[in-house]
Short mmCIF file of C-alpha atoms in Angstrom, two decimals:
data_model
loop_
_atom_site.label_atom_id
_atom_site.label_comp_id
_atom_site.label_asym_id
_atom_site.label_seq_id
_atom_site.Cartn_x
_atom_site.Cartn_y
_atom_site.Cartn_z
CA UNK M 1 -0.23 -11.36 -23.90
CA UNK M 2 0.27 -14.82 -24.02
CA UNK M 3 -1.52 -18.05 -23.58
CA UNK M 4 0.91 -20.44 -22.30
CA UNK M 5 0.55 -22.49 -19.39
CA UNK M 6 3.01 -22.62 -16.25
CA UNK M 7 6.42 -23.68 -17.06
CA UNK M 8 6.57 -25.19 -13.23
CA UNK M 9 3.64 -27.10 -11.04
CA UNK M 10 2.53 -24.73 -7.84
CA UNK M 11 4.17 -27.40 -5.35
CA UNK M 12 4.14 -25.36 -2.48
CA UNK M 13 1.24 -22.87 -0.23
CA UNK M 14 1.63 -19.30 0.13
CA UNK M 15 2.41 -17.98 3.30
CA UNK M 16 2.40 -22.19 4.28
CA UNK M 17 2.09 -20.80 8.39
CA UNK M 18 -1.27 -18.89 7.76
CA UNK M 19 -2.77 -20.78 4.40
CA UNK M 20 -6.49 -21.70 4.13
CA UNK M 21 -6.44 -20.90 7.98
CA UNK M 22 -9.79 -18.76 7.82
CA UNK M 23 -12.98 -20.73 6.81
CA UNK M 24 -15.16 -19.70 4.43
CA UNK M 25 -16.23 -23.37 2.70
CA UNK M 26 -18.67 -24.24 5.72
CA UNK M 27 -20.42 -20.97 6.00
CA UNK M 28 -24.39 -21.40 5.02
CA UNK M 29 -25.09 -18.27 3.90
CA UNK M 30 -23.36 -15.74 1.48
CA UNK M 31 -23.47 -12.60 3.94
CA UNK M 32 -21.14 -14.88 6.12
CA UNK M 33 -19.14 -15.91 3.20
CA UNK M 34 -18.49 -12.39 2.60
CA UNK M 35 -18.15 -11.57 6.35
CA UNK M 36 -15.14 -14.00 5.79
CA UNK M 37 -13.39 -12.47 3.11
CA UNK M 38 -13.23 -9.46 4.81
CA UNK M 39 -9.64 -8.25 5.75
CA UNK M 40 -6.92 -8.82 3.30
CA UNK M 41 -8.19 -5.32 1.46
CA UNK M 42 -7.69 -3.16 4.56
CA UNK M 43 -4.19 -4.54 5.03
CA UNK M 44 -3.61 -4.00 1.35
CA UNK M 45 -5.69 -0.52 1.75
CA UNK M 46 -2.75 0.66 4.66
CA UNK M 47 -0.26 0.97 1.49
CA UNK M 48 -2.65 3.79 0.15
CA UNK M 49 -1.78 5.65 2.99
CA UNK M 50 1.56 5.04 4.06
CA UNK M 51 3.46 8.22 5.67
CA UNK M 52 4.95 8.74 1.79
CA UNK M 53 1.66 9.50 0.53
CA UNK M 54 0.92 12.10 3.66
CA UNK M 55 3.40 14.54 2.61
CA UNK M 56 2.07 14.99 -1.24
CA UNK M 57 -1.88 14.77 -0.04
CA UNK M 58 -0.35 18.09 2.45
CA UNK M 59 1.47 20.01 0.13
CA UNK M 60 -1.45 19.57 -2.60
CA UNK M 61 -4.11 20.77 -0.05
CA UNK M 62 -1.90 23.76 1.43
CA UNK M 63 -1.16 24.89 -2.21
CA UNK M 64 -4.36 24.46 -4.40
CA UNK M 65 -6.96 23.95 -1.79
CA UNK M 66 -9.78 21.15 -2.74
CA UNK M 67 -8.95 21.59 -6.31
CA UNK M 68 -6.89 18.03 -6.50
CA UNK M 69 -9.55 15.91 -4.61
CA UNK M 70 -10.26 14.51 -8.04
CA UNK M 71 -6.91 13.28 -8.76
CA UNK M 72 -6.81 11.53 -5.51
CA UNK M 73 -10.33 9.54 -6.22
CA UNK M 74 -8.57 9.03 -10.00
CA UNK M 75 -5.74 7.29 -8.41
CA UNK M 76 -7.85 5.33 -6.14
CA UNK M 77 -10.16 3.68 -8.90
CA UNK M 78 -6.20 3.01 -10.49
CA UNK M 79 -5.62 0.68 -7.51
CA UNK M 80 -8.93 -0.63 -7.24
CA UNK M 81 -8.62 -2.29 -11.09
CA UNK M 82 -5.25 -3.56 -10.07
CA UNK M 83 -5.67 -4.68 -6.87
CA UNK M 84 -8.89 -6.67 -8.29
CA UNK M 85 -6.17 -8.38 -10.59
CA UNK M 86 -4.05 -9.27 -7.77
CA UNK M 87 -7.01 -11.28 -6.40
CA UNK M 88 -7.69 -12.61 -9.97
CA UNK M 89 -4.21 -14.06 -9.87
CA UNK M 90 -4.16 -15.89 -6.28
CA UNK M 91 -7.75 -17.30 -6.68
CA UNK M 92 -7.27 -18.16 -10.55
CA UNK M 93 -3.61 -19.70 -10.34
CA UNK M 94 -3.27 -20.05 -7.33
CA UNK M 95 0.01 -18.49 -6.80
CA UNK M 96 0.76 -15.14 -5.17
CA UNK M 97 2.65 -12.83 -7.59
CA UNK M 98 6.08 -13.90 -6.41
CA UNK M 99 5.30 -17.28 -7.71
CA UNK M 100 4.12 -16.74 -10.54
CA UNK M 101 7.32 -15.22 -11.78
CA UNK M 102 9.01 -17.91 -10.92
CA UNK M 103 6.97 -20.47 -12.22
CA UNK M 104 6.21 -18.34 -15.12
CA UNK M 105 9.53 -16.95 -16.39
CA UNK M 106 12.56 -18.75 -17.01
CA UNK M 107 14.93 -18.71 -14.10
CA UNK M 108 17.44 -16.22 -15.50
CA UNK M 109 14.18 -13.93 -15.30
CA UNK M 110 13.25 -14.87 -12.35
CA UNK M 111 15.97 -13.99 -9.87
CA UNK M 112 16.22 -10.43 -11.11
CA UNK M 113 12.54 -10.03 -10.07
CA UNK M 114 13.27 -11.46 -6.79
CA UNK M 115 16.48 -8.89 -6.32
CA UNK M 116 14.07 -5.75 -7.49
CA UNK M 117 11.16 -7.03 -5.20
CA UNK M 118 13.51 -7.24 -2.15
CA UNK M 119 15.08 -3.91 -2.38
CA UNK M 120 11.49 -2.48 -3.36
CA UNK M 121 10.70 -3.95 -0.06
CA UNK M 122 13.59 -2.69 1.71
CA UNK M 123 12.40 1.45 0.77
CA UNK M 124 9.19 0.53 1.83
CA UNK M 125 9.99 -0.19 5.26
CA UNK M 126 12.95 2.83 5.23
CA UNK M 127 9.88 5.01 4.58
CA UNK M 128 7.42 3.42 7.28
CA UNK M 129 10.20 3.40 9.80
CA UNK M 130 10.60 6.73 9.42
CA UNK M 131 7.28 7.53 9.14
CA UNK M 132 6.75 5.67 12.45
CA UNK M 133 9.63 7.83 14.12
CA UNK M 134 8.37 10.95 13.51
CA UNK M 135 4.99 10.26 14.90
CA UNK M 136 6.84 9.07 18.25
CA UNK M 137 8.90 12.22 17.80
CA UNK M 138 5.37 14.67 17.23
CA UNK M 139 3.44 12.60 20.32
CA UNK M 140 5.81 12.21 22.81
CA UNK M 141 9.33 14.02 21.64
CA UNK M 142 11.30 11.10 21.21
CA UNK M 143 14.30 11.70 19.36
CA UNK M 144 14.24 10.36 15.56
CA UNK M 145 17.48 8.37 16.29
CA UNK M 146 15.87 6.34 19.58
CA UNK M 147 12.30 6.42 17.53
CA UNK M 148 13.29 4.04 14.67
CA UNK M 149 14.91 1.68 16.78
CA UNK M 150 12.05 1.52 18.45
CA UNK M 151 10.21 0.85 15.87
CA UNK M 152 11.92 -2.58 15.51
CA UNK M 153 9.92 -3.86 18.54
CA UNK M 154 6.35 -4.00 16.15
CA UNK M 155 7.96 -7.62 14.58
CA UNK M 156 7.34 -9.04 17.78
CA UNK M 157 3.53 -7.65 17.34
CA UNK M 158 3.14 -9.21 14.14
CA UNK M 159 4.71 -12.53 15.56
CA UNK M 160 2.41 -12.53 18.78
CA UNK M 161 -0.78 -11.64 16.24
CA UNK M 162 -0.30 -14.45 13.82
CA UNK M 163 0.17 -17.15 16.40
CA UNK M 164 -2.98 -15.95 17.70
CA UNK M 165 -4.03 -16.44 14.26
CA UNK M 166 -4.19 -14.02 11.03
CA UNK M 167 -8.22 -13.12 12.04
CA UNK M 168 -6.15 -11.09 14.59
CA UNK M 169 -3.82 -9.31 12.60
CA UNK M 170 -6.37 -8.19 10.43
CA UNK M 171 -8.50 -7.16 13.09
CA UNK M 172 -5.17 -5.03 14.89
CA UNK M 173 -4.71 -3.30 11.14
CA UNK M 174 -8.55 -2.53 10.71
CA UNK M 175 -8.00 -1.25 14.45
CA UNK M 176 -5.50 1.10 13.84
CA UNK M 177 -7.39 2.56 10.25
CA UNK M 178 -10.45 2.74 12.57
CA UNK M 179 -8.41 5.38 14.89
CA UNK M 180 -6.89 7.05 12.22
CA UNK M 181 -10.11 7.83 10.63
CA UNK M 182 -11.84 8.98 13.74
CA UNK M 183 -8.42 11.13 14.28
CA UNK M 184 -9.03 13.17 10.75
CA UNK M 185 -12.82 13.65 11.25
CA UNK M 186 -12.34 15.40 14.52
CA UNK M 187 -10.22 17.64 12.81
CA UNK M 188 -11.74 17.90 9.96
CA UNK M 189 -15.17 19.35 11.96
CA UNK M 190 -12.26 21.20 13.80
CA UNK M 191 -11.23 23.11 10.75
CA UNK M 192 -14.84 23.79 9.53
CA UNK M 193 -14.31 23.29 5.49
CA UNK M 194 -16.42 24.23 2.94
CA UNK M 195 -18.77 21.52 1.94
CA UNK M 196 -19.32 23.05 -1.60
CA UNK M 197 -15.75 23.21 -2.31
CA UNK M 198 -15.09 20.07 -1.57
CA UNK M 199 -17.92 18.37 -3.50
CA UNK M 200 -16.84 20.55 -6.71
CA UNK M 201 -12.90 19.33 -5.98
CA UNK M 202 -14.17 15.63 -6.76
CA UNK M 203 -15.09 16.85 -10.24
CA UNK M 204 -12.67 17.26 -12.96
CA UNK M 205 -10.84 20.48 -13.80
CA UNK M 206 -8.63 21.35 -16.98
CA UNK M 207 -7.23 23.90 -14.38
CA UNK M 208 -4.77 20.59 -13.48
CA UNK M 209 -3.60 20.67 -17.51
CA UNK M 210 -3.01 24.94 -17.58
CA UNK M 211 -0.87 24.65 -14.10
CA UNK M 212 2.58 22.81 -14.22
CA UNK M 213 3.04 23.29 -10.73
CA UNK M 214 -0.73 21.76 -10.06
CA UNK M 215 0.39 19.02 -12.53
CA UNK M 216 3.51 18.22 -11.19
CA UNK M 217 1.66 17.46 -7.57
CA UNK M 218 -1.18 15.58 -9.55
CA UNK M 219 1.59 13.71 -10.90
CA UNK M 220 3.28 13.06 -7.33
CA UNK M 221 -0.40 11.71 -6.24
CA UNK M 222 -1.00 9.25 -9.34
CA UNK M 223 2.63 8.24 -9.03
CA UNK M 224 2.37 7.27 -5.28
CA UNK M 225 -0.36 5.71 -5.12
CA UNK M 226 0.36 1.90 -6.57
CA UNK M 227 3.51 0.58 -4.38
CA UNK M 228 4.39 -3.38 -5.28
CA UNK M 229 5.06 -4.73 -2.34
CA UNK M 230 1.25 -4.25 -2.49
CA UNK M 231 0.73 -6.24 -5.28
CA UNK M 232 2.38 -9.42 -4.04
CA UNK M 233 0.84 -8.90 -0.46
CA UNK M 234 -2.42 -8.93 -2.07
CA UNK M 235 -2.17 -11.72 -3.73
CA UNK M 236 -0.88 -13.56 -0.63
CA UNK M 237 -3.05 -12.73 1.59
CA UNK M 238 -6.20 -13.60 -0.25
CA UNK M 239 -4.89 -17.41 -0.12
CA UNK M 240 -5.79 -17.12 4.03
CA UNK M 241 -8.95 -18.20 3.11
CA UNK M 242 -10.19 -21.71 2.69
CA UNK M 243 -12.83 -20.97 -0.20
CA UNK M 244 -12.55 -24.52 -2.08
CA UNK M 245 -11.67 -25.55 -5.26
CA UNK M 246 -14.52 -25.87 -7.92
CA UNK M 247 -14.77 -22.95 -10.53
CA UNK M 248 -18.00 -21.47 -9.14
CA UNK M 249 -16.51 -21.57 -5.20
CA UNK M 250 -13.45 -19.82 -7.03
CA UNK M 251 -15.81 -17.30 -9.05
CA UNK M 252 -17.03 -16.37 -5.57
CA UNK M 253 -14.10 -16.03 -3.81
CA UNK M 254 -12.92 -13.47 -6.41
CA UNK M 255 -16.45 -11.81 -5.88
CA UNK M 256 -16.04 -11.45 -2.27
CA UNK M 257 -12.59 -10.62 -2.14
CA UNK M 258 -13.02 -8.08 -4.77
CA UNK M 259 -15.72 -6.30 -2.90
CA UNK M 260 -13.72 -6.65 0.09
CA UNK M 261 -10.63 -4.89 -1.58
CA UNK M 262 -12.87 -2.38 -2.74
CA UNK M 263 -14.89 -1.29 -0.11
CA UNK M 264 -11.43 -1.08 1.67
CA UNK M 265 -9.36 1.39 -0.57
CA UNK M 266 -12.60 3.45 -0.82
CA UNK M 267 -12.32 3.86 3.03
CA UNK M 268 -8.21 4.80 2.06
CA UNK M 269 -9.51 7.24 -0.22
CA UNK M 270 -11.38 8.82 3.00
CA UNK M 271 -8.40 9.16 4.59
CA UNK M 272 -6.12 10.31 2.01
CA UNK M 273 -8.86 12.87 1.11
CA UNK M 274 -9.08 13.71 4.34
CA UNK M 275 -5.63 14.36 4.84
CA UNK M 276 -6.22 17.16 1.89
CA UNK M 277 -9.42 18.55 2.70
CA UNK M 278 -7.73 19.18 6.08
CA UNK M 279 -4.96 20.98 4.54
CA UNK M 280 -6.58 23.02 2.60
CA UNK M 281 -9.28 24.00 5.11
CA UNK M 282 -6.56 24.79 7.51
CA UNK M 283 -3.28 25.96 5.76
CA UNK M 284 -4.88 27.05 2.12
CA UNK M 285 -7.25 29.38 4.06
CA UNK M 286 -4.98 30.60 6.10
CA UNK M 287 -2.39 31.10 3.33
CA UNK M 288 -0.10 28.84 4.33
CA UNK M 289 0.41 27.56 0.78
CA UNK M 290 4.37 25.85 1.46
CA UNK M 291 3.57 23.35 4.21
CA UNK M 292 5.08 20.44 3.09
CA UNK M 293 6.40 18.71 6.17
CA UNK M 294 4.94 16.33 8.46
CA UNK M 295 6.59 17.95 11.61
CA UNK M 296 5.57 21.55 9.88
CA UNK M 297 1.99 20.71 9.27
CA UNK M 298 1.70 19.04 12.87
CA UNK M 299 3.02 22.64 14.41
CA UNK M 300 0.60 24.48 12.34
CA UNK M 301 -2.76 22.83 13.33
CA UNK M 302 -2.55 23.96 17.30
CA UNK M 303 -2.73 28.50 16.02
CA UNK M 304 -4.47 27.58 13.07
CA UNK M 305 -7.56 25.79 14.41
CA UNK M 306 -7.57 27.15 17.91
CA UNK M 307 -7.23 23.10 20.08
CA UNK M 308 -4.47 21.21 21.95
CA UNK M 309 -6.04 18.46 20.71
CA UNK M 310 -5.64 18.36 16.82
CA UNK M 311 -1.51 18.74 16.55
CA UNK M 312 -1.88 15.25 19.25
CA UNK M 313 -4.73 13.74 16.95
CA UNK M 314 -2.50 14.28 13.86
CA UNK M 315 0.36 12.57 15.67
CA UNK M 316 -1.26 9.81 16.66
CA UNK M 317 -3.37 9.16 13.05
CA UNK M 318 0.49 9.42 11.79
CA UNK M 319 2.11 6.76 13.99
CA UNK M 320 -0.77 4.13 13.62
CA UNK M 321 -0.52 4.80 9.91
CA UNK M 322 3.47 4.12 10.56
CA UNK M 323 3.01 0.89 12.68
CA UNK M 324 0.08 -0.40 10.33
CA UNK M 325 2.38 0.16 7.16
CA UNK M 326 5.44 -1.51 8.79
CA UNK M 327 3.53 -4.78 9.92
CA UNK M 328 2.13 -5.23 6.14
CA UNK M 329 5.50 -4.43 4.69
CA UNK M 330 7.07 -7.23 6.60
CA UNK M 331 4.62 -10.07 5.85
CA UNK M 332 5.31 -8.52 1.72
CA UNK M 333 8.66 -9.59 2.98
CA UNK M 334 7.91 -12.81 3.78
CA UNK M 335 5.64 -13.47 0.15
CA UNK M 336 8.82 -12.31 -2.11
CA UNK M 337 11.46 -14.35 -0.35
CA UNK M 338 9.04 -17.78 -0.10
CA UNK M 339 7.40 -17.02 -3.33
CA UNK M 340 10.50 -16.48 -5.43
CA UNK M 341 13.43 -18.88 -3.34
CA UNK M 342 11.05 -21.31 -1.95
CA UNK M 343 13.39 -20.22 1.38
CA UNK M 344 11.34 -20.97 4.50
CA UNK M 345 12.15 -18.95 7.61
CA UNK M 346 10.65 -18.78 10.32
CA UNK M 347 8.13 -15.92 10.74
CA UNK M 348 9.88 -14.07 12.98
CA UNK M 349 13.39 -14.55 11.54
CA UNK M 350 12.59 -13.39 8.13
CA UNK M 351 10.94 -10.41 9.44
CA UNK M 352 13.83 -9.73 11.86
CA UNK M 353 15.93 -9.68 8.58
CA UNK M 354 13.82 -6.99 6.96
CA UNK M 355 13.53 -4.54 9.57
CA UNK M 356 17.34 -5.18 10.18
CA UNK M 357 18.35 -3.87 6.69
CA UNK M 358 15.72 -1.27 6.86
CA UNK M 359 17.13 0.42 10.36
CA UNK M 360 20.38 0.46 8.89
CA UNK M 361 20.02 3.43 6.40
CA UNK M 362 17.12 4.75 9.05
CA UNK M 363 19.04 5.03 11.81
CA UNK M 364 22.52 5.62 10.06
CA UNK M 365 20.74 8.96 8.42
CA UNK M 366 18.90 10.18 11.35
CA UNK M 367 22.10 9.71 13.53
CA UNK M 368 24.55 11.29 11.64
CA UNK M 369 22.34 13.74 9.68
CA UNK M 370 19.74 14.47 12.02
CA UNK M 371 15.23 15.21 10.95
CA UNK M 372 16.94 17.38 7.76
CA UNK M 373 18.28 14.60 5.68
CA UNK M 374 15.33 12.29 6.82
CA UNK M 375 13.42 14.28 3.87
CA UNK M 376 15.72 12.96 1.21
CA UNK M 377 15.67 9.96 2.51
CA UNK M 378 11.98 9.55 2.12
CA UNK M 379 12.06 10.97 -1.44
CA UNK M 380 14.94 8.47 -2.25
CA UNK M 381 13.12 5.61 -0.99
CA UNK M 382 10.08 6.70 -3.80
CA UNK M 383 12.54 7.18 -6.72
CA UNK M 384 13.70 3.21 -5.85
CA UNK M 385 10.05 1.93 -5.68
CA UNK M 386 9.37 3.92 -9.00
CA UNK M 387 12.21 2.14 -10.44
CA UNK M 388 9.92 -1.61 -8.93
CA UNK M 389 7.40 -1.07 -10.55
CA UNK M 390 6.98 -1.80 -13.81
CA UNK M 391 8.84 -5.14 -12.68
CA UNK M 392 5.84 -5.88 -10.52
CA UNK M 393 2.58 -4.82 -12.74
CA UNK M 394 4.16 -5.83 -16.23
CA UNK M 395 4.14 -9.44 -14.97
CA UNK M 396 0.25 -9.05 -12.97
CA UNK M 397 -1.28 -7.81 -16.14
CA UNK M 398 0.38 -10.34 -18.25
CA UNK M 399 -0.52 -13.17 -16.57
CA UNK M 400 -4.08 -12.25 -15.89
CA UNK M 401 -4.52 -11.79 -18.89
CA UNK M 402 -3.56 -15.58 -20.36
CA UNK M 403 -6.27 -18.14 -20.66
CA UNK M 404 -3.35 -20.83 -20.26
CA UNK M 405 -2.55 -19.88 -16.71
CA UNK M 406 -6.25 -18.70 -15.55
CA UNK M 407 -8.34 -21.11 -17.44
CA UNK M 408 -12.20 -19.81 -16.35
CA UNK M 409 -10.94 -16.87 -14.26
CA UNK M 410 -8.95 -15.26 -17.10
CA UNK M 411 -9.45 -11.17 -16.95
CA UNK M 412 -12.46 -10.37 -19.25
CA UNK M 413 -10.40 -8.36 -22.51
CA UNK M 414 -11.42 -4.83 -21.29
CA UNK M 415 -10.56 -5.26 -17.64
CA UNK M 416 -6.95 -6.03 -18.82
CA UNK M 417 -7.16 -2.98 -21.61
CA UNK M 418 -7.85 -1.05 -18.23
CA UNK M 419 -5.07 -2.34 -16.38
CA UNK M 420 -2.78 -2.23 -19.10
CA UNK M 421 -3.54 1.65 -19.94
CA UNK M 422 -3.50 2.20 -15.69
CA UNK M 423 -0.46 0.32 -15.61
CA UNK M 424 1.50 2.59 -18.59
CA UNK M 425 0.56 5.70 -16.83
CA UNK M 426 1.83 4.69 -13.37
CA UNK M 427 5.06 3.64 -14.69
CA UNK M 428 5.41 6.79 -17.15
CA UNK M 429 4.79 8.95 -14.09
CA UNK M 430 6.61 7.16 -12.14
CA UNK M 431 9.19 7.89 -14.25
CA UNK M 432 8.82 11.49 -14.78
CA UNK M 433 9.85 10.96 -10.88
CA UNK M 434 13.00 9.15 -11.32
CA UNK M 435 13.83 12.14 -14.23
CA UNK M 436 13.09 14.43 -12.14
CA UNK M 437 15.26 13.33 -9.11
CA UNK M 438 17.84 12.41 -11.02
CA UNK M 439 18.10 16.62 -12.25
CA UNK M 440 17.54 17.81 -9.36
#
């Protein structure tokens, strides 16, 4: 993996406007040295369950009932290994991902990176904004066209948030994951599943291996479930806090920020297995078994489960999941663009950017294609973050893994074994989507 050191000093802060802004240094004890680190996971833990990862946690509940719970709590520990790298990397070097490359590969390297990164960046928030406009649509029947410009007014959120200071932010995203988990367990004792069959869907099943059709939405799940504007966010984010700078304040900031991304994605793993339980308790046992749609699924819940209220609880879980993914994807924004071209915008300028080139294919589709093409859309924007990818954990394993650039924090050998296994089968399935798309 190699053991060289940085070809280039780390001269300059990540995320300079909100760096070492939350103190943890002067806190006495260690419950309120944790209490500080919590935060960056749950913004990291929105990408888990982004509107792109609603559709395939649908169609596998409406299709196979509880039966691929276990491949969504697979996927989850996936995250949780690399996400713990991502950490690793800001508190050992610190340098957020997008830095590293730069300081780590030669330029000619480098700006590639930077290009992928962008346009990985760019799908993200194609898929949030239109994740975003269809929850407007489902809650209060706002057309799709007038619903993602709309959604260009949450950069002014951010901006008002984070001068308020990034304790805020955090608190809005943590907010929003609050309602959409109360949301799915009032449907959830709505639809009345099966306790047993849901514990037994959390256990492994060679049922997945028999089934190509169960395999190929296992597959979709796994293959969702890392996205890499995640991984530099991550590793951004964590630099908010002021932990100090000797080794053993260092080994517990990764500590704390590793329980903190944990504890985080295990509450995204909730949701997302909410999302299926749900489906299968109300589609699968109904046989419905082709719901694949977000609108479709919304319009089901109201016969199915007998309430007015669930189709508006669905709708509103799916627009705060829309509006929390869009604010994280924009500060990712922010981390490639300072990380890689040391290019300092202001906040609100560089996010103004993003969103600009993201309601350009957004609005162009939904305008002259109408909700049908929005689909394609949504399954193109996947295809191009599949294509990220390896681009984004190649380099997080790599460099976690060299003593030269960690020094004391260096991944232990089987933690990067893990990663590096984790980070083959991600990119392999990931590709199997690209194939797959491409034949189609």
């Amino acid at each position: 993996m190699g053991n060289g050191t940085w070809r280039r000093p780390a001269n300059d802060p990540s995320l300079s406007d909100v760096f070492r802004t939350v103190r943890v240094a002067g806190h006495q004890t260690s419950w309120r040295r944790l209490a500080a680190f919590f935060g960056p996971g749950y913004m990291v833990a929105v990408g888990y369950m982004d509107p792109g990862n609603w559709a395939t946690s649908i169609a596998a509940g409406s299709k196979f009932g509880y039966t691929l719970l276990f491949i969504a709590l697979l996927s989850n520990i996936m995250a949780i290994i690399l996400q713990s790298l991502c950490a690793r990397l800001a508190i050992g070097s610190g340098r957020d991902l997008a830095q590293a490359c730069r300081d780590g590969y030669p330029q000619w390297a480098a700006y590639p990176l930077w290009l992928f990164a962008e346009i990985a960046i760019i799908a993200t928030d194609v898929a949030e904004v239109i994740g975003t406009a269809i929850g407007l649509n489902l809650l209060f029947g706002i057309p799709l066209e007038i619903g993602v410009l709309l959604t260009a007014l949450d950069v002014f959120v951010v901006l008002l948030l984070q001068r308020l200071g990034f304790r805020y932010l955090e608190a809005f995203i943590i907010a929003m994951l609050g309602v959409i988990a109360a949301c799915f367990a009032v449907q959830i004792a709505m639809a009345d599943p099966e306790w047993g069959a849901v514990i037994r869907g959390f256990a492994p099943t060679t049922e997945v291996l028999r089934n190509p059709e169960m395999l190929y939405l296992a597959l979709g799940i796994i293959g969702a479930t890392v996205m890499p504007h995640n991984l530099y966010l991550h590793s951004a984010i964590v630099q908010t806090r002021d932990y100090g700078k000797s080794t053993k304040e260092k080994r517990e900031a990764l500590k704390f920020a590793t329980i903190d991304s944990t504890l985080a994605l295990s509450l995204a793993l909730v949701i997302n297995a909410s999302i299926l339980i749900l489906a299968a308790a109300a589609f699968y046992k109904a046989g419905k078994t082709d719901v694949i749609e977000l609108g479709q699924a919304q319009s089901l819940l109201h016969p199915l489960l007998g309430s007015a209220i669930a189709p508006t609880l669905f709708g509103i879980a799916l627009l705060c999941c829309g509006l929390n993914s869009t604010v994280t994807a924009t500060l990712a924004g922010q981390t490639v663009m300072e990380g890689f071209l040391h290019i300092r915008l202001a906040p609100w300028i560089r996010r103004l950017i993003t969103r600009s080139v993201a309601l350009l294919p957004a609005a162009g589709v939904t305008l002259f294609y109408g909700e049908a093409e929005t689909g394609k859309l949504l399954i193109l924007t996947q295809v191009v973050l599949s294509l990220q990818l390896p681009f984004a954990i190649v380099p997080l394993v790599q460099f976690t893994a060299s003593r030269g650039k960690l020094g004391a924090l260096v991944a232990p050998r089987w933690l990067t074994f893990a990663a590096a296994i984790i980070a083959v089968t991600i990119i392999v399935l990931n590709g199997k989507l690209v194939y797959d798309y491409l034949l189609s």
